[in-house]
Amino acid sequence: MSLRHPAGSGALLWFSQRVTGVVLVLLLAIHFALQHFLGTPSSGVLDYATVSARFANPLYVAFDLVFVVLALAHGLNGVWMVTEDFFHKPWQRLVIWSTLATVGVVLLALAVVTVVPLAGQA
Amino acid sequence: MKSTKMYQQKHAFETRYRWFTGSFAWILHRVSGLALVLYLLLHIYSVSFLAKGSEAFNAVMQAYASPAFKIGEVLVWAAFLYHALNGLRVVWMDLGKGSLFHKKLFAGVFVLAGLLFVAGAYGMLRHTFGW
């Protein structure tokens, strides 16, 4: 009898969670500094003018998209791993996986249509 | 055999979550991680108001500048610090020799997270509360 989980051994997900995690620590540190300390308005509240000026730079858009992809992958993969401890029936796994995948795709699409049109605008 | 399985199903939470340094770190990692995912989804949605133009986006940002949301934001900062630093501890244990001194690492996570929390929270809240 096979001991393999229907979705695979999970080793690849386990390892990718370590890799994305380490990268995300660095990206989030940069993100945090930019949103709260570096080049923010003196009121401390970010506004449209500041944010759209940043996204006019394609490098900023690229940074953000890489960040969004990694954060969604790491976050949703994490939720998947938690649910693996509580839900074992194949139909439950399928429902959970489909839901997480849909959430990921929809939010990634939302992020793309939000920031990509701002690139290159003055 | 059947009764063991029934017991485990009925007490899934208690049999999986016990209280040692390592398990406490692990539970806190899960809870902070789930909180951060929830924040991430909300955060992407909020930033998407950029597409609705200047007024809509500024209204959202103004709402988030209120004291209640600022305190929520500081809690996200705390969740991130714990999750990030404990995550590095987990990587050290899984791929290095961190498990030989994992309790010391856990104490280090708390001390470092605490220091960074105070510094960051001060910077985040000083506009709101006029410090």
Coordinates of C-alpha atoms in Angstrom, one line a residue:
Chain A
M1 CA 0.0 0.0 0.0
S2 CA 1.3 3.4 -0.9
L3 CA 1.8 5.9 1.8
R4 CA 1.9 8.8 -0.6
H5 CA -0.7 11.6 -0.2
P6 CA -3.0 11.9 -3.2
A7 CA -1.5 15.4 -3.8
G8 CA 2.1 14.1 -3.7
S9 CA 4.6 13.8 -0.9
G10 CA 4.6 17.5 -0.2
A11 CA 8.4 17.7 -0.1
L12 CA 8.5 20.2 -2.9
L13 CA 5.9 22.4 -1.2
W14 CA 7.8 22.1 2.0
F15 CA 11.1 23.1 0.4
S16 CA 9.7 25.9 -1.7
Q17 CA 8.1 27.3 1.5
R18 CA 11.6 27.7 3.0
V19 CA 13.0 29.4 -0.1
T20 CA 10.1 31.8 -0.6
G21 CA 10.1 32.5 3.1
V22 CA 13.7 33.6 3.2
V23 CA 13.3 35.8 0.1
L24 CA 10.1 37.3 1.5
V25 CA 11.8 38.4 4.7
L26 CA 14.2 40.6 2.6
L27 CA 11.5 41.9 0.2
L28 CA 9.1 42.7 3.1
A29 CA 11.8 44.6 5.0
I30 CA 12.3 46.8 1.9
H31 CA 8.6 47.2 1.4
F32 CA 8.1 48.2 5.0
A33 CA 10.8 50.8 4.9
L34 CA 9.4 52.3 1.7
Q35 CA 5.8 52.4 2.9
H36 CA 6.5 53.9 6.3
F37 CA 9.9 55.7 6.3
L38 CA 11.6 56.4 3.0
G39 CA 10.1 59.1 0.8
T40 CA 6.6 59.0 2.4
P41 CA 4.7 62.4 2.8
S42 CA 5.5 64.3 6.0
S43 CA 1.9 63.6 7.2
G44 CA 2.9 59.9 7.4
V45 CA -0.1 59.0 5.2
L46 CA 0.6 57.7 1.7
D47 CA -1.4 59.4 -1.0
Y48 CA -2.2 58.7 -4.7
A49 CA 0.4 61.2 -5.9
T50 CA 3.3 59.5 -4.0
V51 CA 2.2 56.0 -4.9
S52 CA 1.5 56.5 -8.6
A53 CA 4.8 58.4 -9.0
R54 CA 6.6 55.3 -7.6
F55 CA 4.7 52.9 -9.9
A56 CA 5.7 55.1 -12.9
N57 CA 9.0 53.4 -12.5
P58 CA 8.8 50.0 -14.1
L59 CA 11.4 48.6 -11.7
Y60 CA 9.0 49.4 -8.8
V61 CA 6.2 47.6 -10.7
A62 CA 8.5 44.6 -11.3
F63 CA 9.5 44.5 -7.6
D64 CA 5.9 44.6 -6.5
L65 CA 4.7 41.9 -8.9
V66 CA 7.5 39.5 -7.8
F67 CA 6.6 40.4 -4.2
V68 CA 2.9 39.7 -4.8
V69 CA 3.5 36.4 -6.5
L70 CA 5.9 35.1 -3.7
A71 CA 3.6 36.4 -0.9
L72 CA 0.5 34.8 -2.4
A73 CA 2.4 31.5 -3.1
H74 CA 3.9 31.4 0.4
G75 CA 0.7 32.4 2.2
L76 CA -1.7 30.2 0.3
N77 CA 0.7 27.3 0.5
G78 CA 0.9 27.8 4.2
V79 CA -2.9 27.7 4.5
W80 CA -2.9 24.5 2.5
M81 CA -0.3 22.9 4.9
V82 CA -2.4 23.8 7.9
T83 CA -5.6 22.4 6.4
E84 CA -3.7 19.1 5.6
D85 CA -3.7 18.4 9.3
F86 CA -7.4 18.7 9.7
F87 CA -9.1 17.6 6.4
H88 CA -8.1 14.3 4.9
K89 CA -11.0 13.2 2.5
P90 CA -10.1 13.6 -1.1
W91 CA -13.2 15.7 -1.9
Q92 CA -12.3 18.1 1.0
R93 CA -8.7 18.4 -0.3
L94 CA -10.1 19.2 -3.8
V95 CA -12.5 21.8 -2.5
I96 CA -9.8 23.5 -0.4
W97 CA -7.1 23.3 -3.1
S98 CA -9.5 24.8 -5.7
T99 CA -10.6 27.6 -3.4
L100 CA -7.0 28.5 -2.5
A101 CA -6.0 28.4 -6.2
T102 CA -8.9 30.6 -7.2
V103 CA -8.2 33.1 -4.5
G104 CA -4.5 33.2 -5.6
V105 CA -5.3 33.7 -9.3
V106 CA -8.0 36.4 -8.7
L107 CA -5.8 38.4 -6.3
L108 CA -2.8 38.2 -8.6
A109 CA -4.9 39.3 -11.5
L110 CA -6.2 42.2 -9.4
A111 CA -2.6 43.2 -8.5
V112 CA -1.5 43.1 -12.1
V113 CA -4.4 45.2 -13.5
T114 CA -3.8 47.7 -10.7
V115 CA -0.1 48.3 -11.0
V116 CA 0.8 47.5 -14.6
P117 CA -1.2 50.4 -16.2
L118 CA 0.6 52.9 -13.9
A119 CA 4.1 51.9 -15.3
G120 CA 5.6 54.6 -17.5
Q121 CA 3.0 57.2 -16.6
A122 CA 4.3 60.6 -15.7
Chain B
M1 CA -7.4 0.7 16.5
K2 CA -10.8 2.0 15.7
S3 CA -11.2 3.7 19.1
T4 CA -7.8 5.4 18.7
K5 CA -8.9 6.8 15.4
M6 CA -12.1 8.0 16.8
Y7 CA -10.3 9.6 19.8
Q8 CA -7.9 11.4 17.4
Q9 CA -10.8 12.7 15.3
K10 CA -12.7 13.9 18.2
H11 CA -9.7 15.5 19.9
A12 CA -7.8 16.6 16.7
F13 CA -6.9 19.9 18.2
E14 CA -5.6 18.6 21.6
T15 CA -3.6 15.7 20.2
R16 CA -1.9 18.0 17.6
Y17 CA -1.2 21.0 19.8
R18 CA 0.8 20.5 23.0
W19 CA 2.8 22.9 25.1
F20 CA 6.6 22.8 24.8
T21 CA 9.0 25.5 23.6
G22 CA 9.0 24.0 20.1
S23 CA 5.3 23.4 19.9
F24 CA 4.5 26.9 21.3
A25 CA 6.8 28.4 18.6
W26 CA 5.0 26.3 16.0
I27 CA 1.5 27.2 17.0
L28 CA 2.4 30.9 17.1
H29 CA 3.9 30.5 13.7
R30 CA 0.7 29.1 12.4
V31 CA -1.5 31.7 14.0
S32 CA 0.7 34.6 12.9
G33 CA 0.9 33.1 9.4
L34 CA -2.9 32.8 9.0
A35 CA -3.3 36.4 10.3
L36 CA -0.7 37.6 7.7
V37 CA -2.5 35.8 4.8
L38 CA -5.7 37.5 5.8
Y39 CA -4.0 40.8 5.9
L40 CA -2.3 40.2 2.5
L41 CA -5.7 39.5 0.8
L42 CA -7.2 42.7 2.3
H43 CA -4.1 44.7 1.5
I44 CA -4.1 43.7 -2.2
Y45 CA -7.8 44.6 -2.3
S46 CA -7.1 48.0 -0.7
V47 CA -4.2 48.9 -3.0
S48 CA -6.4 48.0 -6.0
F49 CA -8.3 51.3 -5.3
L50 CA -5.4 52.9 -7.1
A51 CA -7.2 51.9 -10.3
K52 CA -10.3 54.0 -9.3
G53 CA -8.3 57.2 -9.3
S54 CA -6.9 59.7 -6.9
E55 CA -10.0 60.5 -4.8
A56 CA -11.0 56.9 -4.2
F57 CA -7.5 55.9 -3.2
N58 CA -6.9 58.8 -0.9
A59 CA -10.2 58.2 0.8
V60 CA -9.1 54.6 1.6
M61 CA -5.7 55.7 2.8
Q62 CA -7.3 58.4 5.0
A63 CA -9.6 55.8 6.6
Y64 CA -6.5 53.6 7.3
A65 CA -4.8 56.5 9.0
S66 CA -7.4 56.4 11.9
P67 CA -6.0 55.3 15.3
A68 CA -8.0 52.0 15.2
F69 CA -6.5 50.9 11.9
K70 CA -3.0 52.2 12.9
I71 CA -3.1 49.9 15.9
G72 CA -4.2 47.0 13.7
E73 CA -1.3 47.9 11.4
V74 CA 1.2 47.7 14.3
L75 CA -0.2 44.2 15.2
V76 CA 0.5 43.2 11.6
W77 CA 4.1 44.4 12.1
A78 CA 4.3 42.2 15.3
A79 CA 2.9 39.2 13.5
F80 CA 5.4 39.7 10.6
L81 CA 8.4 40.1 12.9
Y82 CA 7.6 36.9 14.8
H83 CA 6.7 35.0 11.7
A84 CA 9.8 36.1 9.8
L85 CA 12.3 35.6 12.6
N86 CA 10.9 32.3 13.7
G87 CA 10.7 31.3 10.1
L88 CA 14.5 31.8 9.8
R89 CA 14.9 29.8 12.9
V90 CA 12.8 27.0 11.3
V91 CA 15.0 27.1 8.2
W92 CA 18.1 26.9 10.4
M93 CA 16.7 23.9 12.1
D94 CA 15.5 22.2 8.9
L95 CA 18.5 22.8 6.7
G96 CA 21.3 23.5 9.3
K97 CA 22.2 22.7 12.9
G98 CA 19.7 25.0 14.5
S99 CA 17.9 22.2 16.3
L100 CA 20.9 21.7 18.6
F101 CA 20.1 25.1 20.2
H102 CA 16.5 25.8 19.1
K103 CA 15.4 27.0 22.5
K104 CA 18.1 29.6 22.6
L105 CA 17.1 30.6 19.0
F106 CA 13.5 31.0 20.1
A107 CA 14.6 33.3 22.9
G108 CA 16.6 35.3 20.4
V109 CA 13.6 35.5 18.1
F110 CA 11.6 37.1 20.9
V111 CA 14.3 39.6 21.9
L112 CA 15.0 40.7 18.4
A113 CA 11.3 40.8 17.4
G114 CA 10.7 42.9 20.5
L115 CA 13.4 45.5 19.8
L116 CA 12.4 45.8 16.1
F117 CA 8.7 46.0 17.1
V118 CA 9.3 49.0 19.4
A119 CA 11.4 50.8 16.8
G120 CA 9.0 50.2 14.0
A121 CA 5.8 50.8 16.0
Y122 CA 7.2 54.1 17.2
G123 CA 7.8 55.2 13.6
M124 CA 4.4 54.0 12.5
L125 CA 2.4 55.6 15.3
R126 CA 4.2 58.9 15.8
H127 CA 2.2 60.8 13.2
T128 CA -1.1 59.4 14.5
F129 CA -0.5 60.2 18.1
G130 CA 1.7 63.2 17.6
W131 CA 4.8 61.8 19.4

